[in-house]
GROMACS .gro file of C-alpha atoms in nm:
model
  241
    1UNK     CA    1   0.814  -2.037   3.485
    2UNK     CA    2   0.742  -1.691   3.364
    3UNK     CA    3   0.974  -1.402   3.257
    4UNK     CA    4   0.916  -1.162   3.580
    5UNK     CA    5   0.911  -1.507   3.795
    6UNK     CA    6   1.232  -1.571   3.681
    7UNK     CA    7   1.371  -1.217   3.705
    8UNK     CA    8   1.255  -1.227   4.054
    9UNK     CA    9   1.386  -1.483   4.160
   10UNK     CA   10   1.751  -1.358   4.041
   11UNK     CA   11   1.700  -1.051   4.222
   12UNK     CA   12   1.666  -1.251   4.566
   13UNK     CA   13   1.918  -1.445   4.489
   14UNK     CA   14   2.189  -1.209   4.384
   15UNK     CA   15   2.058  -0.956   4.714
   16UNK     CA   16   1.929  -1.179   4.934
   17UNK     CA   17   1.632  -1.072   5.150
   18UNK     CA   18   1.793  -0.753   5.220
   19UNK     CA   19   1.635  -0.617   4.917
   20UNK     CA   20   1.284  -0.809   5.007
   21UNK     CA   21   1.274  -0.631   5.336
   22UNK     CA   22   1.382  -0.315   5.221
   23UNK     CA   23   1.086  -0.335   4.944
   24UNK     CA   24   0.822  -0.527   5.148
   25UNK     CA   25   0.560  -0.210   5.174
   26UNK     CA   26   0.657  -0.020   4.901
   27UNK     CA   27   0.748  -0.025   4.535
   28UNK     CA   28   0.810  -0.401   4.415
   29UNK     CA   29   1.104  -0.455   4.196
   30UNK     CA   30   0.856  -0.684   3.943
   31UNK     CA   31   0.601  -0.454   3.911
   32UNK     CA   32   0.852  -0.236   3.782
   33UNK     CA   33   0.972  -0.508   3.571
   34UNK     CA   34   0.588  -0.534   3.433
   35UNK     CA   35   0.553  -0.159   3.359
   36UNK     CA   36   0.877  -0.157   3.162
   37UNK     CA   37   0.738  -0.466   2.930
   38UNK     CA   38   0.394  -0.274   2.892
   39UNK     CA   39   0.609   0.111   2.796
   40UNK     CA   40   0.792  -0.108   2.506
   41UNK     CA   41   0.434  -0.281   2.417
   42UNK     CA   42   0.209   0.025   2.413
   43UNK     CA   43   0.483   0.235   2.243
   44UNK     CA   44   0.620  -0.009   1.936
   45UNK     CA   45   0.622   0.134   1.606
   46UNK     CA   46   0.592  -0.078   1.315
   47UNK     CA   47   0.919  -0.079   1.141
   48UNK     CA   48   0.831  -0.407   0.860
   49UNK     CA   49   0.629  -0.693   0.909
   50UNK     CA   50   0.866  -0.850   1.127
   51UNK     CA   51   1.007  -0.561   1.313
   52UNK     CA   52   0.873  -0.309   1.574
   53UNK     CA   53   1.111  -0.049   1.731
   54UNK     CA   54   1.036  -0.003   2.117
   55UNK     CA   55   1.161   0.256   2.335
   56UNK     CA   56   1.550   0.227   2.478
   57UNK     CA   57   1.568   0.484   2.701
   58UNK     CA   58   1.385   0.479   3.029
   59UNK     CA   59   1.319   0.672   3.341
   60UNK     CA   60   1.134   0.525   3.677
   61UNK     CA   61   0.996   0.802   3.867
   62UNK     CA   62   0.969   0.683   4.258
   63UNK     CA   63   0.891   0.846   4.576
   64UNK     CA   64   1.175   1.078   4.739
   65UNK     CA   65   1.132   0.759   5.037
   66UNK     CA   66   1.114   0.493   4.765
   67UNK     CA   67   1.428   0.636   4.597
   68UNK     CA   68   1.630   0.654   4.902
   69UNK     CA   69   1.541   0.267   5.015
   70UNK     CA   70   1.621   0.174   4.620
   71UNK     CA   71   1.976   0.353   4.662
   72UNK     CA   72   2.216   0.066   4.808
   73UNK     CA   73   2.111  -0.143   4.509
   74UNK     CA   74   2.003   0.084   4.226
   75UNK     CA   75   2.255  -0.032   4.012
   76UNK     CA   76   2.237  -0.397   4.058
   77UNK     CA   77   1.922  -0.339   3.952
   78UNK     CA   78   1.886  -0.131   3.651
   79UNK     CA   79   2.099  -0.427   3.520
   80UNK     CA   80   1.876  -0.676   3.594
   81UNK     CA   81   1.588  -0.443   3.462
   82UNK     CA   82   1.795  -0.376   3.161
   83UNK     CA   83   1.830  -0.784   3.150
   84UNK     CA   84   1.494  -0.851   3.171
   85UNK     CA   85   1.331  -0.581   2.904
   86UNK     CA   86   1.582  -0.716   2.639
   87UNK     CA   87   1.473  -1.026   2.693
   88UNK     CA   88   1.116  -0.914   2.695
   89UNK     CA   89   1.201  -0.751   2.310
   90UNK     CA   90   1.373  -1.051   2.181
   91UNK     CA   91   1.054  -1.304   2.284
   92UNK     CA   92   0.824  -0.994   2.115
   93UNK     CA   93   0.996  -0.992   1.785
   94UNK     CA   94   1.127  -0.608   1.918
   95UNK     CA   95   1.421  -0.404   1.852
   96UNK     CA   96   1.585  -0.137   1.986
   97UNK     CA   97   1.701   0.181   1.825
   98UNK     CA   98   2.024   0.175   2.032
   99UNK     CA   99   2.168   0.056   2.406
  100UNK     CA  100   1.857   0.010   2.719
  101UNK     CA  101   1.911   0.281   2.947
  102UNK     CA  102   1.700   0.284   3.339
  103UNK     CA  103   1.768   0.533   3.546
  104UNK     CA  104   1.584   0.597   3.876
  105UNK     CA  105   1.461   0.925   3.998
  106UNK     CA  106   1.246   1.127   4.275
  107UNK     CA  107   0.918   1.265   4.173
  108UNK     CA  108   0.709   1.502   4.425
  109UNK     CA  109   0.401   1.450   4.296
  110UNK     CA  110   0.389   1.007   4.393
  111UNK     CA  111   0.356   0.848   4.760
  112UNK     CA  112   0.512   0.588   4.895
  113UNK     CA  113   0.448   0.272   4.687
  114UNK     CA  114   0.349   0.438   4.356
  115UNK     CA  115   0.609   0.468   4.087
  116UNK     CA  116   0.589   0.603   3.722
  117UNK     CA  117   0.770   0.475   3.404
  118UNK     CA  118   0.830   0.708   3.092
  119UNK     CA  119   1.002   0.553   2.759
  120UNK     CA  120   1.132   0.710   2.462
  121UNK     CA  121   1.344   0.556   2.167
  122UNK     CA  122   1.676   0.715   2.190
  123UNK     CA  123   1.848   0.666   1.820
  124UNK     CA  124   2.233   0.553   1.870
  125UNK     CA  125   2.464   0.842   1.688
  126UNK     CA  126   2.823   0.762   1.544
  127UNK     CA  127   3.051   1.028   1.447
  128UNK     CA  128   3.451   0.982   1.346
  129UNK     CA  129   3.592   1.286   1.527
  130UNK     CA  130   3.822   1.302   1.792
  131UNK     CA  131   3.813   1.430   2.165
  132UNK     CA  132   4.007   1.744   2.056
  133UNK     CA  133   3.820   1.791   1.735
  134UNK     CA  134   3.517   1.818   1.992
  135UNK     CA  135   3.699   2.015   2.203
  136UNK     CA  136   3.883   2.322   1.984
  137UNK     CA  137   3.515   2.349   1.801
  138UNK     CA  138   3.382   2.691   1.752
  139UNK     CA  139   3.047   2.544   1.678
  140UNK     CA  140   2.836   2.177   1.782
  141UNK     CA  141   2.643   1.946   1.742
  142UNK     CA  142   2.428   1.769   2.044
  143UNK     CA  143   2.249   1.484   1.959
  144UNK     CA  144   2.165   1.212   2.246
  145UNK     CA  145   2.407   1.285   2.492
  146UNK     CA  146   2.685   1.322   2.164
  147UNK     CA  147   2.904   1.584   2.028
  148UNK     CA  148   3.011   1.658   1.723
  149UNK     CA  149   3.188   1.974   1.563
  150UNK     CA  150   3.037   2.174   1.292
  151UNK     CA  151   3.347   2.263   1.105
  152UNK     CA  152   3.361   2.425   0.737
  153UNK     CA  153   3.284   2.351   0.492
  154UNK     CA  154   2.942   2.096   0.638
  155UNK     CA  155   2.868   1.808   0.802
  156UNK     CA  156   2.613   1.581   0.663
  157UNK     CA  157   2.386   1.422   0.895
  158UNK     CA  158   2.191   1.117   0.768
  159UNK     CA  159   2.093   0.693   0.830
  160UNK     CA  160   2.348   0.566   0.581
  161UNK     CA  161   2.706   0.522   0.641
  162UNK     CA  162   2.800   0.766   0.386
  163UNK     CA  163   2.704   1.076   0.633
  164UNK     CA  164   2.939   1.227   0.843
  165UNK     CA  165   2.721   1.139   1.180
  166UNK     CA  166   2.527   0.846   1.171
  167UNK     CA  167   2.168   0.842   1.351
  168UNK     CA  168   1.982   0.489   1.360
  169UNK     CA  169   1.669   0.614   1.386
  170UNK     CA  170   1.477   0.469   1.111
  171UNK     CA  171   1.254   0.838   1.077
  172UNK     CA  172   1.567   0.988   0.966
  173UNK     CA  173   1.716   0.934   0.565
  174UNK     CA  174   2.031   0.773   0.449
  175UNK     CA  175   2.170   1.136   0.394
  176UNK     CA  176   1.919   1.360   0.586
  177UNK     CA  177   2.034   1.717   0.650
  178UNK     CA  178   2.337   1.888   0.574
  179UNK     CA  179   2.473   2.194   0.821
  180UNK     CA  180   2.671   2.415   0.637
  181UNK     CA  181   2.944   2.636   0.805
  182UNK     CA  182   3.069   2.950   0.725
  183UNK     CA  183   3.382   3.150   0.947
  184UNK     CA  184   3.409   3.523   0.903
  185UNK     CA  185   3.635   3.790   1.084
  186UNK     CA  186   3.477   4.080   1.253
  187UNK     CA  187   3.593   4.340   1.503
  188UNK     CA  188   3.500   4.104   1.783
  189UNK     CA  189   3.738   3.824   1.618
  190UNK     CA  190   3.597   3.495   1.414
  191UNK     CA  191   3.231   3.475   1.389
  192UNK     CA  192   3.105   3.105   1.293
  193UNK     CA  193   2.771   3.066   1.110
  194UNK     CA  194   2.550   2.808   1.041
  195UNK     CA  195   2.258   2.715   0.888
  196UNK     CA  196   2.084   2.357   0.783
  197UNK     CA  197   1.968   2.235   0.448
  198UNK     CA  198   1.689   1.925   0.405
  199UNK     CA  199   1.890   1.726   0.142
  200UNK     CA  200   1.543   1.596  -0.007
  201UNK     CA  201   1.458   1.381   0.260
  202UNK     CA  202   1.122   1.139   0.285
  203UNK     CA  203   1.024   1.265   0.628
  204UNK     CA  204   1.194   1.645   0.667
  205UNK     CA  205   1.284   1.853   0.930
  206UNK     CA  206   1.155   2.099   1.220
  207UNK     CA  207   1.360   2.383   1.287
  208UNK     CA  208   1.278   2.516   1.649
  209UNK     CA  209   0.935   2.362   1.582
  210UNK     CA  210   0.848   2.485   1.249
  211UNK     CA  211   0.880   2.243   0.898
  212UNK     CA  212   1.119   2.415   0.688
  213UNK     CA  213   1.401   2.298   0.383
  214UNK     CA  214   1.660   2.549   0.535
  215UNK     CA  215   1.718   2.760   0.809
  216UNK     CA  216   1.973   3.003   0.962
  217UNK     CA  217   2.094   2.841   1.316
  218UNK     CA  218   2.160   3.051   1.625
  219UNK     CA  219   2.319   2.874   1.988
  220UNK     CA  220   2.060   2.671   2.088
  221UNK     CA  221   1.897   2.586   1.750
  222UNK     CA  222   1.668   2.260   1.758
  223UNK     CA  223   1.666   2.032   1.455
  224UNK     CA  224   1.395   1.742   1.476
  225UNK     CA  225   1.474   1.443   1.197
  226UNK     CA  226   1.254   1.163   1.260
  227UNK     CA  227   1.218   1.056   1.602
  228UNK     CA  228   1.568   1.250   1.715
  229UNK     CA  229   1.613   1.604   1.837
  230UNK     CA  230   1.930   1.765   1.752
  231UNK     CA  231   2.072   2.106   1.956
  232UNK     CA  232   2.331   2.340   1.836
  233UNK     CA  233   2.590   2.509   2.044
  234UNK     CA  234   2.792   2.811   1.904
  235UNK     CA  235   3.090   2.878   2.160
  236UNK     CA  236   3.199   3.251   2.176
  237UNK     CA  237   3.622   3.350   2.127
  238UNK     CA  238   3.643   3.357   2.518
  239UNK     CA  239   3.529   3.024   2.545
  240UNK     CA  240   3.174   3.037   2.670
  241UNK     CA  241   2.894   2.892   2.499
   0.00000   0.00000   0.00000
């Protein structure tokens, strides 16, 4: 028995015809199943011989009618998708850049019955600080759904576990970029500035879109290292960002 046989059958079983009925003239949960398997095939990049990274993160588009029938058991069954797509990877030699993520959302533009599926490989980020570091930070870091606070005198940002925040994203160098922070008092109170160094990497950086070895970094700042977009937030002395 097949892969999306099987996962079908689970489905029933664990929802009972409930879910069938709900389903029977409009999006099937399988063929979503199917597009999920072809996103990770037509988007693998070759890592080594043996290794191809697929995208983790994904997002079904449904109709605003299809999303509302899907509701009672959405998350039963992002788990099962989840299930079934890392099982997919492991019988296609596949591997994930960090946890499978589905989520399920409405899209104007699709009629009942037609769905969409858009993948991207999200890196997984570790950092060491702490909920208040994060918290009492002038300046920060965002990098897939993460913080991390830019504190003087840098914070090095890199593959290998000797940076400061780790990003397995294998675009991005052992020790990538470094973002160097500088506090000085004005009239309007402590001013924090930073700005980003390439610390000789293979692949480099894009600063707000443009290739560069260092750059000044305003709120809102994009860095791009390999296949990861990182945004910086610079919070004012009242509090707002």
């Amino acid at each position: 028995m097949g892969g999306l046989q099987k996962f079908e059958q689970r489905l029933e079983q664990m929802i009972s015809g409930a879910f069938a009925r709900a389903f029977r003239s409009a999006v099937q949960p399988v063929e979503i199943a199917a597009a999920l398997q072809r996103e990770c095939d037509n988007n693998a990049q070759i890592l080594s011989r043996d290794r191809r990274m697929v995208p983790n993160d994904f997002h079904v588009e449904l109709s605003s009618v299809d999303l509302d029938r899907l509701a009672p058991y959405d998350t039963a069954m992002a788990d099962e998708l989840v299930a079934q797509v890392t099982l997919h990877a492991e019988t296609q030699g596949y591997v994930f850049p960090g946890p499978v993520s589905i989520a399920f959302e409405a899209a104007d533009d699709l009629t009942t019955g037609r769905f969409r599926v858009k993948g991207q490989a999200q890196a997984k980020v570790t950092g060491s600080s702490t909920y208040t570091q994060v918290r009492r930070a002038r300046a920060m870091l965002e990098i897939n759904g993460t913080q991390h606070p830019l504190q003087p005198p840098s914070l090095v940002v890199g593959r290998g576990t000797e940076a400061d925040v780790r990003i397995n994203d294998p675009g991005v160098s052992r020790r990538h970029v470094e973002f160097v922070v500088h506090t000085r008092h004005t009239d309007r109170g402590e001013e924090v500035q930073v700005e980003v160094h390439d610390l000789g990497s293979t692949n480099g950086m894009l600063v707000d879109g443009q290739k560069v070895k260092r750059s000044p970094l305003d709120d809102g700042s994009t860095v791009r290292i390999g296949n990861t977009t990182m945004t910086v937030r610079v919070v004012e002395e009242d509090g707002h960002v």
